Every structure is written in structure tokens, then in C-alpha cells.
Tab-separated table of C-alpha atoms in Angstrom:
chain	number	residue	atom	x	y	z
Q	1	MET	CA	44.222	158.264	82.806
Q	2	SER	CA	45.648	159.559	79.494
Q	3	VAL	CA	43.195	161.272	77.278
Q	4	GLU	CA	43.927	163.268	74.027
Q	5	ALA	CA	42.006	166.297	73.432
Q	6	PRO	CA	39.764	166.105	70.466
Q	7	SER	CA	40.279	168.082	67.415
Q	8	THR	CA	38.010	170.311	66.099
Q	9	PRO	CA	35.936	169.804	64.246
Q	10	TRP	CA	34.670	167.261	67.285
Q	11	PRO	CA	33.892	163.558	66.068
Q	12	THR	CA	30.892	162.366	64.854
Q	13	ALA	CA	29.125	159.622	67.275
Q	14	HIS	CA	27.290	157.919	64.430
Q	15	GLY	CA	30.136	157.559	61.606
Q	16	PRO	CA	31.387	159.730	59.079
Q	17	ALA	CA	28.633	161.922	57.683
Q	18	PRO	CA	26.693	160.389	54.919
Q	19	ALA	CA	26.272	163.479	52.603
Q	20	ARG	CA	27.195	166.593	51.504
Q	21	GLY	CA	25.217	169.742	50.528
Q	22	ARG	CA	24.782	173.852	50.762
Q	23	ILE	CA	22.823	175.261	53.688
Q	24	ARG	CA	21.971	178.677	54.188
Q	25	VAL	CA	21.926	179.375	50.453
Q	26	GLU	CA	18.812	181.769	51.715
Q	27	PRO	CA	17.749	183.246	55.024
Q	28	GLU	CA	14.261	180.835	54.535
Q	29	ASP	CA	16.777	177.717	54.170
Q	30	PHE	CA	17.037	178.003	58.199
Q	31	ARG	CA	14.128	178.613	59.600
Q	32	VAL	CA	13.691	178.619	63.690
Q	33	GLU	CA	10.734	179.301	65.846
Q	34	GLU	CA	10.929	179.790	69.530
Q	35	VAL	CA	8.312	177.410	70.983
Q	36	LEU	CA	7.531	179.590	74.294
Q	37	GLY	CA	6.122	176.482	76.374
Q	38	PHE	CA	3.269	178.749	77.692
Q	39	GLU	CA	0.677	181.092	76.654
Q	40	PRO	CA	0.488	185.250	76.762
Q	41	ASP	CA	-1.481	185.852	79.855
Q	42	GLY	CA	-3.387	188.602	78.538
Q	43	ALA	CA	-2.945	191.258	80.902
Q	44	GLY	CA	-0.229	192.900	82.902
Q	45	ALA	CA	2.150	196.200	81.513
Q	46	HIS	CA	4.024	194.315	79.673
Q	47	LEU	CA	3.477	193.549	75.301
Q	48	LEU	CA	4.921	190.429	74.232
Q	49	LEU	CA	5.199	190.966	70.432
Q	50	THR	CA	5.826	187.965	67.996
Q	51	VAL	CA	8.435	189.034	65.495
Q	52	GLU	CA	9.588	187.419	62.312
Q	53	LYS	CA	13.228	188.251	61.452
Q	54	ARG	CA	15.001	187.734	58.586
Q	55	GLY	CA	18.956	188.507	58.196
Q	56	ALA	CA	18.512	190.465	61.528
Q	57	ASN	CA	20.609	190.089	64.651
Q	58	THR	CA	18.404	189.744	67.606
Q	59	GLY	CA	20.383	192.969	69.697
Q	60	TRP	CA	19.660	195.040	66.780
Q	61	VAL	CA	15.812	194.070	66.317
Q	62	ALA	CA	15.807	194.544	70.394
Q	63	ALA	CA	17.200	198.129	69.906
Q	64	ALA	CA	14.849	198.935	67.203
Q	65	LEU	CA	11.653	197.816	69.117
Q	66	ALA	CA	13.242	199.969	72.134
Q	67	ARG	CA	13.184	203.277	70.159
Q	68	ALA	CA	9.601	202.565	68.253
Q	69	ALA	CA	8.154	202.009	72.051
Q	70	GLY	CA	10.087	205.362	73.371
Q	71	VAL	CA	12.122	202.893	76.625
Q	72	HIS	CA	15.747	202.082	76.914
Q	73	PRO	CA	16.719	199.036	75.203
Q	74	ARG	CA	17.266	197.064	78.968
Q	75	GLU	CA	13.765	196.985	79.184
Q	76	ILE	CA	13.153	195.061	76.247
Q	77	GLY	CA	12.904	191.296	76.961
Q	78	TYR	CA	13.737	188.117	74.916
Q	79	CYS	CA	14.970	184.243	75.695
Q	80	GLY	CA	17.870	184.384	73.768
Q	81	HIS	CA	19.752	185.193	70.646
Q	82	LYS	CA	18.379	183.447	67.140
Q	83	ASP	CA	20.157	182.486	64.117
Q	84	ARG	CA	21.203	185.931	61.882
Q	85	GLN	CA	21.446	184.091	58.642
Q	86	ALA	CA	17.950	182.438	59.103
Q	87	LEU	CA	13.859	183.130	58.695
Q	88	ALA	CA	13.591	183.820	62.356
Q	89	VAL	CA	10.268	183.663	64.548
Q	90	GLN	CA	10.677	184.704	68.349
Q	91	ALA	CA	9.202	186.555	71.291
Q	92	PHE	CA	10.309	190.032	72.600
Q	93	THR	CA	8.509	191.932	75.642
Q	94	LEU	CA	8.133	195.923	75.824
Q	95	PRO	CA	6.719	197.713	78.673
Q	96	LEU	CA	3.235	198.843	77.411
Q	97	PRO	CA	1.430	200.702	80.430
Q	98	LEU	CA	-2.424	200.132	80.778
Q	99	GLY	CA	-4.831	201.673	78.692
Q	100	ARG	CA	-2.310	201.673	76.129
Q	101	PRO	CA	-3.531	199.814	72.753
Q	102	LEU	CA	-1.563	197.345	71.269
Q	103	GLU	CA	-3.294	197.033	67.989
Q	104	PRO	CA	-0.618	199.643	66.603
Q	105	TRP	CA	1.917	197.128	67.169
Q	106	LEU	CA	0.503	194.749	65.139
Q	107	GLU	CA	1.334	196.884	61.963
Q	108	HIS	CA	4.755	197.425	63.061
Q	109	ALA	CA	7.788	196.701	61.047
Q	110	GLY	CA	11.012	197.760	60.101
Q	111	GLU	CA	14.266	196.820	58.281
Q	112	GLY	CA	14.447	193.113	58.532
Q	113	TYR	CA	11.616	192.253	60.967
Q	114	ARG	CA	7.853	192.685	61.407
Q	115	VAL	CA	5.567	191.851	64.379
Q	116	ILE	CA	3.081	189.151	63.637
Q	117	GLY	CA	1.239	189.182	66.847
Q	118	ALA	CA	0.947	191.053	69.854
Q	119	ALA	CA	-0.665	190.273	73.303
Q	120	ARG	CA	-0.631	191.571	76.835
Q	121	HIS	CA	1.472	189.754	79.347
Q	122	GLY	CA	2.458	189.987	83.018
Q	123	ARG	CA	6.000	189.750	83.055
Q	124	LYS	CA	9.722	190.535	80.982
Q	125	LEU	CA	11.037	187.538	79.290
Q	126	ARG	CA	14.411	186.326	80.374
Q	127	PRO	CA	16.913	184.642	78.617
Q	128	GLY	CA	16.067	180.634	78.966
Q	129	SER	CA	12.230	181.410	79.467
Q	130	HIS	CA	11.429	179.265	76.435
Q	131	ARG	CA	11.096	175.459	76.044
Q	132	ALA	CA	12.445	174.735	73.243
Q	133	ASN	CA	13.013	175.901	69.188
Q	134	ARG	CA	11.752	174.239	65.700
Q	135	PHE	CA	13.903	174.230	63.119
Q	136	THR	CA	13.348	173.327	59.632
Q	137	LEU	CA	16.192	173.308	57.312
Q	138	ARG	CA	16.718	173.098	53.297
Q	139	VAL	CA	19.810	171.337	52.548
Q	140	ARG	CA	20.520	172.224	48.725
Q	141	ALA	CA	22.694	170.417	46.095
Q	142	LEU	CA	22.792	167.324	47.680
Q	143	GLU	CA	24.805	164.784	46.947
Q	144	GLY	CA	25.432	161.314	48.579
Q	145	ALA	CA	23.477	157.590	48.907
Q	146	ARG	CA	19.815	158.317	49.753
Q	147	ASP	CA	19.493	155.128	51.602
Q	148	ALA	CA	22.593	156.182	53.952
Q	149	LEU	CA	21.266	159.659	54.329
Q	150	GLU	CA	17.516	158.081	55.570
Q	151	ALA	CA	19.296	155.322	57.587
Q	152	ARG	CA	21.307	158.043	59.666
Q	153	LEU	CA	18.337	160.070	59.923
Q	154	ALA	CA	16.377	157.263	61.280
Q	155	LEU	CA	19.232	156.815	63.732
Q	156	ILE	CA	19.776	160.436	64.784
Q	157	ALA	CA	15.619	160.061	65.759
Q	158	ALA	CA	16.142	157.231	67.962
Q	159	ARG	CA	19.506	157.942	69.773
Q	160	GLY	CA	19.932	161.525	69.347
Q	161	VAL	CA	23.269	163.286	68.447
Q	162	PRO	CA	25.720	164.315	70.833
Q	163	ASN	CA	25.068	167.950	72.523
Q	164	TYR	CA	27.795	169.790	71.334
Q	165	PHE	CA	28.085	173.516	71.548
Q	166	GLY	CA	27.833	174.631	67.884
Q	167	PRO	CA	30.656	176.905	66.406
Q	168	GLN	CA	28.757	180.045	66.626
Q	169	ARG	CA	29.612	179.804	70.502
Q	170	PHE	CA	33.413	180.502	69.670
Q	171	GLY	CA	32.993	183.609	67.380
Q	172	ARG	CA	33.548	184.438	64.054
Q	173	GLY	CA	36.838	182.956	63.328
Q	174	GLY	CA	37.157	181.228	66.813
Q	175	ALA	CA	37.325	185.012	67.941
Q	176	ASN	CA	35.803	184.771	71.439
Q	177	LEU	CA	38.078	181.585	72.092
Q	178	ALA	CA	41.178	183.032	71.228
Q	179	ARG	CA	40.123	186.018	73.390
Q	180	ALA	CA	39.528	183.398	76.188
Q	181	ARG	CA	43.302	182.008	75.719
Q	182	ALA	CA	44.915	185.162	75.244
Q	183	TRP	CA	43.158	186.442	78.376
Q	184	ALA	CA	44.099	183.097	80.463
Q	185	GLU	CA	47.716	183.350	79.527
Q	186	GLY	CA	48.139	186.452	81.480
Q	187	GLY	CA	47.013	188.947	78.695
Q	188	ALA	CA	44.510	192.026	79.573
Q	189	PRO	CA	40.901	190.971	79.742
Q	190	PRO	CA	38.343	192.153	77.170
Q	191	ARG	CA	37.384	196.076	77.493
Q	192	GLU	CA	33.553	195.381	77.082
Q	193	ARG	CA	31.851	193.371	79.572
Q	194	SER	CA	30.096	191.368	77.243
Q	195	GLN	CA	33.028	190.701	75.317
Q	196	ARG	CA	34.367	189.241	78.486
Q	197	GLY	CA	31.486	187.510	78.942
Q	198	PHE	CA	31.486	185.816	75.437
Q	199	ALA	CA	35.126	184.898	76.129
Q	200	LEU	CA	34.418	182.875	79.422
Q	201	SER	CA	31.247	181.157	77.591
Q	202	ALA	CA	33.502	179.945	74.360
Q	203	ALA	CA	36.214	178.856	77.489
Q	204	ARG	CA	33.621	176.494	78.990
Q	205	SER	CA	31.823	175.216	75.837
Q	206	HIS	CA	35.348	174.227	74.585
Q	207	LEU	CA	35.913	172.483	77.616
Q	208	PHE	CA	32.486	170.699	77.684
Q	209	ASN	CA	33.043	169.764	73.861
Q	210	ASN	CA	36.672	168.348	74.712
Q	211	VAL	CA	34.922	166.153	77.289
Q	212	LEU	CA	31.625	165.142	74.986
Q	213	GLY	CA	34.264	164.073	72.107
Q	214	ALA	CA	36.107	162.197	74.803
Q	215	ARG	CA	32.843	160.454	75.772
Q	216	ILE	CA	32.373	159.817	72.139
Q	217	ALA	CA	35.855	158.151	71.333
Q	218	SER	CA	35.206	156.091	74.804
Q	219	GLY	CA	31.704	155.086	73.277
Q	220	ASP	CA	29.373	155.891	76.049
Q	221	TRP	CA	28.197	159.626	75.016
Q	222	ASP	CA	25.013	158.152	75.168
Q	223	ARG	CA	25.136	155.779	78.288
Q	224	LEU	CA	26.251	156.205	82.210
Q	225	ARG	CA	29.332	155.562	83.534
Q	226	HIS	CA	29.584	154.779	87.507
Q	227	GLY	CA	29.751	157.983	88.897
Q	228	GLU	CA	28.162	159.934	86.809
Q	229	ALA	CA	26.333	163.163	87.203
Q	230	VAL	CA	22.887	162.044	86.236
Q	231	LEU	CA	20.768	164.868	83.872
Q	232	LEU	CA	17.120	164.848	84.306
Q	233	ASP	CA	15.715	165.346	80.618
Q	234	GLY	CA	14.708	168.647	79.818
Q	235	ARG	CA	15.594	170.182	83.060
Q	236	ARG	CA	19.370	171.202	84.595
Q	237	SER	CA	18.733	169.247	87.540
Q	238	PHE	CA	20.941	166.201	88.616
Q	239	PHE	CA	21.797	163.744	90.578
Q	240	ALA	CA	24.775	162.129	91.869
Q	241	ALA	CA	25.191	157.811	90.692
Q	242	PRO	CA	27.989	155.862	92.086
Q	243	VAL	CA	26.591	153.057	90.887
Q	244	ILE	CA	24.596	152.600	87.715
Q	245	ASP	CA	21.928	150.088	87.860
Q	246	ALA	CA	19.716	148.357	85.268
Q	247	THR	CA	16.938	150.787	86.018
Q	248	LEU	CA	19.059	153.801	85.485
Q	249	GLU	CA	20.228	152.001	82.490
Q	250	GLU	CA	16.530	151.823	81.146
Q	251	ARG	CA	15.596	155.550	81.861
Q	252	CYS	CA	18.972	156.270	79.758
Q	253	ALA	CA	17.673	153.940	76.945
Q	254	THR	CA	14.634	155.789	77.219
Q	255	MET	CA	15.593	159.381	77.196
Q	256	ASP	CA	14.307	160.230	80.661
Q	257	VAL	CA	17.890	160.452	81.898
Q	258	HIS	CA	21.135	161.358	80.197
Q	259	PRO	CA	24.787	161.614	81.315
Q	260	SER	CA	26.207	165.300	81.634
Q	261	GLY	CA	29.426	166.836	81.105
Q	262	PRO	CA	31.078	169.822	82.989
Q	263	LEU	CA	30.317	173.724	82.366
Q	264	PRO	CA	33.365	174.216	84.529
Q	265	GLY	CA	33.615	176.544	87.434
Q	266	ARG	CA	34.773	177.067	91.165
Q	267	GLU	CA	33.027	174.550	92.587
Q	268	PRO	CA	34.311	170.053	92.242
Q	269	SER	CA	32.354	168.478	90.285
Q	270	PRO	CA	29.717	166.320	91.480
Q	271	ALA	CA	30.963	163.403	89.258
Q	272	THR	CA	32.837	160.694	91.029
Q	273	GLY	CA	34.237	156.963	90.045
Q	274	ALA	CA	34.878	156.662	86.135
Q	275	ALA	CA	32.893	159.359	85.164
Q	276	LEU	CA	35.329	161.936	86.834
Q	277	GLU	CA	38.223	160.407	85.997
Q	278	LEU	CA	37.744	160.671	82.201
Q	279	GLU	CA	36.445	164.464	82.401
Q	280	SER	CA	39.346	165.149	85.041
Q	281	ALA	CA	41.787	163.865	82.128
Q	282	VAL	CA	40.287	166.145	79.481
Q	283	LEU	CA	39.788	169.291	81.550
Q	284	ALA	CA	43.752	168.541	82.789
Q	285	THR	CA	44.521	169.479	79.112
Q	286	GLU	CA	43.718	173.018	79.403
Q	287	PRO	CA	44.737	174.220	82.530
Q	288	ALA	CA	44.900	178.122	81.520
Q	289	LEU	CA	41.423	177.839	80.266
Q	290	LEU	CA	40.118	176.413	83.666
Q	291	ALA	CA	42.008	178.431	85.778
Q	292	LEU	CA	40.456	181.128	84.180
Q	293	LEU	CA	37.281	180.141	84.879
Q	294	VAL	CA	37.576	179.300	88.663
Q	295	ALA	CA	39.351	182.504	89.093
Q	296	GLU	CA	36.485	184.642	87.502
Q	297	GLY	CA	34.338	182.912	90.172
Q	298	LEU	CA	31.800	181.286	87.518
Q	299	GLU	CA	29.386	178.458	88.988
Q	300	HIS	CA	29.936	174.805	87.879
Q	301	GLU	CA	27.440	173.445	86.149
Q	302	ARG	CA	25.868	170.211	84.192
Q	303	ARG	CA	24.961	170.020	80.475
Q	304	SER	CA	23.378	166.521	78.964
Q	305	LEU	CA	26.148	165.466	76.426
Q	306	ARG	CA	23.082	163.884	74.542
Q	307	LEU	CA	20.974	165.496	72.267
Q	308	PRO	CA	17.527	164.178	71.841
Q	309	VAL	CA	16.142	165.491	68.527
Q	310	ARG	CA	12.039	165.155	68.350
Q	311	GLU	CA	9.448	165.491	66.329
Q	312	LEU	CA	12.216	164.523	63.150
Q	313	ALA	CA	10.968	164.438	60.100
Q	314	TRP	CA	12.083	164.484	56.371
Q	315	ARG	CA	11.583	164.680	52.723
Q	316	LEU	CA	13.527	164.078	49.473
Q	317	GLU	CA	13.010	167.041	46.486
Q	318	GLY	CA	15.238	166.080	43.659
Q	319	GLU	CA	18.477	167.587	45.033
Q	320	GLU	CA	17.385	168.972	47.769
Q	321	LEU	CA	16.426	167.622	51.531
Q	322	VAL	CA	13.905	169.382	53.669
Q	323	VAL	CA	14.269	168.581	57.377
Q	324	SER	CA	12.487	169.356	60.334
Q	325	PHE	CA	13.129	168.842	64.157
Q	326	VAL	CA	12.381	170.391	67.894
Q	327	LEU	CA	15.513	170.935	69.963
Q	328	PRO	CA	15.377	171.604	74.003
Q	329	ARG	CA	16.799	175.504	74.558
Q	330	GLY	CA	20.212	176.082	74.707
Q	331	SER	CA	20.908	173.720	71.334
Q	332	PHE	CA	22.573	173.530	68.514
Q	333	ALA	CA	21.018	172.757	64.908
Q	334	THR	CA	24.760	172.330	64.085
Q	335	ALA	CA	24.882	169.261	66.106
Q	336	VAL	CA	22.293	167.316	63.859
Q	337	LEU	CA	23.791	168.786	61.039
Q	338	HIS	CA	27.528	167.734	62.024
Q	339	GLU	CA	25.947	164.316	61.998
Q	340	LEU	CA	24.743	164.367	58.365
Q	341	LEU	CA	26.377	166.840	56.134
Q	342	VAL	CA	30.344	166.536	55.522
Q	343	GLY	CA	31.670	170.591	55.731
Q	344	ALA	CA	28.279	171.676	58.427
Q	345	TRP	CA	30.296	172.569	60.988
Q	346	GLU	CA	32.600	174.794	59.015
Q	347	ALA	CA	29.921	175.936	56.959
Q	348	ALA	CA	27.646	176.743	60.450
Q	349	GLY	CA	30.830	179.195	61.711
Q	350	GLU	CA	31.745	180.801	58.529
Q	351	GLY	CA	28.906	183.399	59.719
Q	352	GLY	CA	25.333	182.348	59.749
Q	353	GLU	CA	24.345	182.293	63.684
Q	354	GLU	CA	24.832	185.024	66.281
């Protein structure tokens, strides 16, 4: 089976984007708020802070909190990096011995951030500890037929969008992916451990996006193929389905399960049949990157090809669009904008997100 690797930016699923507009004119135009999915337990030797940051890196805020608390930066916990060119609300934890008051932290602020909530909690936050992220985005200087734009939004609410890794994953100007390619082709690995991690992550994300693009081209990015590794909605668990029956088709139609794509590693893919055939053909177009991931010992994982866009709402304000939605952790708002706005992919890659 011969498969061409998709070009970048990767293809849209619902047809050409129906509008143009400007995003991230001001940080407040891109608001993201963590949905933890749990409440602070009110006890324990950690302090859970709710922090609002504007135009600041998550890592920089974590380091500032560590200095204020007098602890090592690695003792600061958070669920993940949030957008830099944005107004972001996210949780951090830091050690706070029992008997120490938490009230002073409610007045704490620094350059680009302020604490807006504090509570005792029993454990440190880890990457991926949250359930989802809520986005509220403002698009300025909107151009395009309003009826076409609203029809596209309704289609996205019903069917979701391709679950692409956004351009932010590949670094400014694609630097992370470029490092991975140089390394894969025999160059020296990046010197810093974090840079090696970013490079490997970019390589896996690129390969996943290629498979997803090929599934879009084949018309079944949101439907199950025979041999699919079927992913449960909202979870990392999957099961192999050599044959897709009517029950699985119905579960997929209601977004209870999703088709999945590879985050390649040393283990073989759990997909079989037609699903594995396409997946293998696409990965074969990037043998050096695939070999690098195997050599570095990464474990094979699965990621949903489809991204449900839940609680989608929008309003038109003159020449501006305000749209809000909730996405599961690990997904990118860029994937939604890619289906709405011409040039959204390139704009997101110019320096908005960490």
C-alpha cells in the first residue's frame, strides 16, 4: 500500500476553513482554564494554588512560586504547560508544612501572575492530573460568510475535529522537529535532557499527525476500520477490534469510543488488518524518525484520531467571533481553529503557546 505523507499544515476534515480572522491580538483573546475534575481535599502538607497568569510561561511561574516558598523548583507541581500568549488559569502545588497559614498566599502576586485561590491538598500535582481545559477565544477582524461559519461550528459540535498535535508541539519555527531529524540522521543528540525530550515528543507527534492526515484523506478519521485499536472516550485504555460490528459502529457514532493512531515506540502496534496496513505505510515514509524512537526506548502508546469538542458555544459580535469549548487534556485548541480559520495553524506556530 503506497501512502503519501501529508503536507504541513495537515488537511482539514470538514472542507476548507470558511473564514479568516486575527487571533491572539491580546492575551485576553485566548483564555484557557484548567478543569481539574476534583476538589482540593482540604488537608495534607501541600498547598494547591489557583493561579491566573498573563503572558507568562508556566515554567517561569513555577520557578517564581518556588522562590517565594523557599523550595526547590522541582517541588512545585502542575498538570501541564499552558499557553504563554494567553490569559490562563491553572493549578500549582507547593509544600507547606502543617501549621503554616495559607492566607498570605491569597495576596501573593508576581510579574505576569497572581494567586486567586488557595487550599490545603494531600498530594503534589503531576503532569496530566487534570481532566480537561476550557477555552474562550476571540477572533477579531472576522471575514467570511456568517452562515457558512455557523454551519461549520454546528458540524464541529456534532462530529468533533481531527485530534492533531498543534504546531506548538514542534517548537518555534519547527525547531524541535528539526533537532529530532538531525539526531535521527546521525547527528549528536541535544545536550540538555529537556531538549532531547522535546525532540522525541515532536518526532512522535509528527508521525501521529501524518497517520491522522492519511485517515482524513481516506475518509475514515472518525470511523472505525477493521483491525482498529479502539480507544475509550476520555481514557488511554484501548482494545483491539479485528472486526467492526454494528455495536462498535454505534458506540463510535455516539463518541463512546474512537479510532486511534500511533505514538510509535519499541513495541509493535496493537492494530491489525486494514488499520495496521495504513498506519504502517505512513510510518514507513519516515524510517529515520521511527528508528530513533525505537532506539531511545519509547513505549508505543495510542491517541484518539478524533477530538470531541464539548460544550461548544459561540456568538458573533460585529466583526468578531467569541467561541468557547471544553477539550480533554493533551489536546490543542489549534485543532479546532484549523477547521474554522484560514491560516490559524501558521498563526498558532508563530509564538503563542509553550
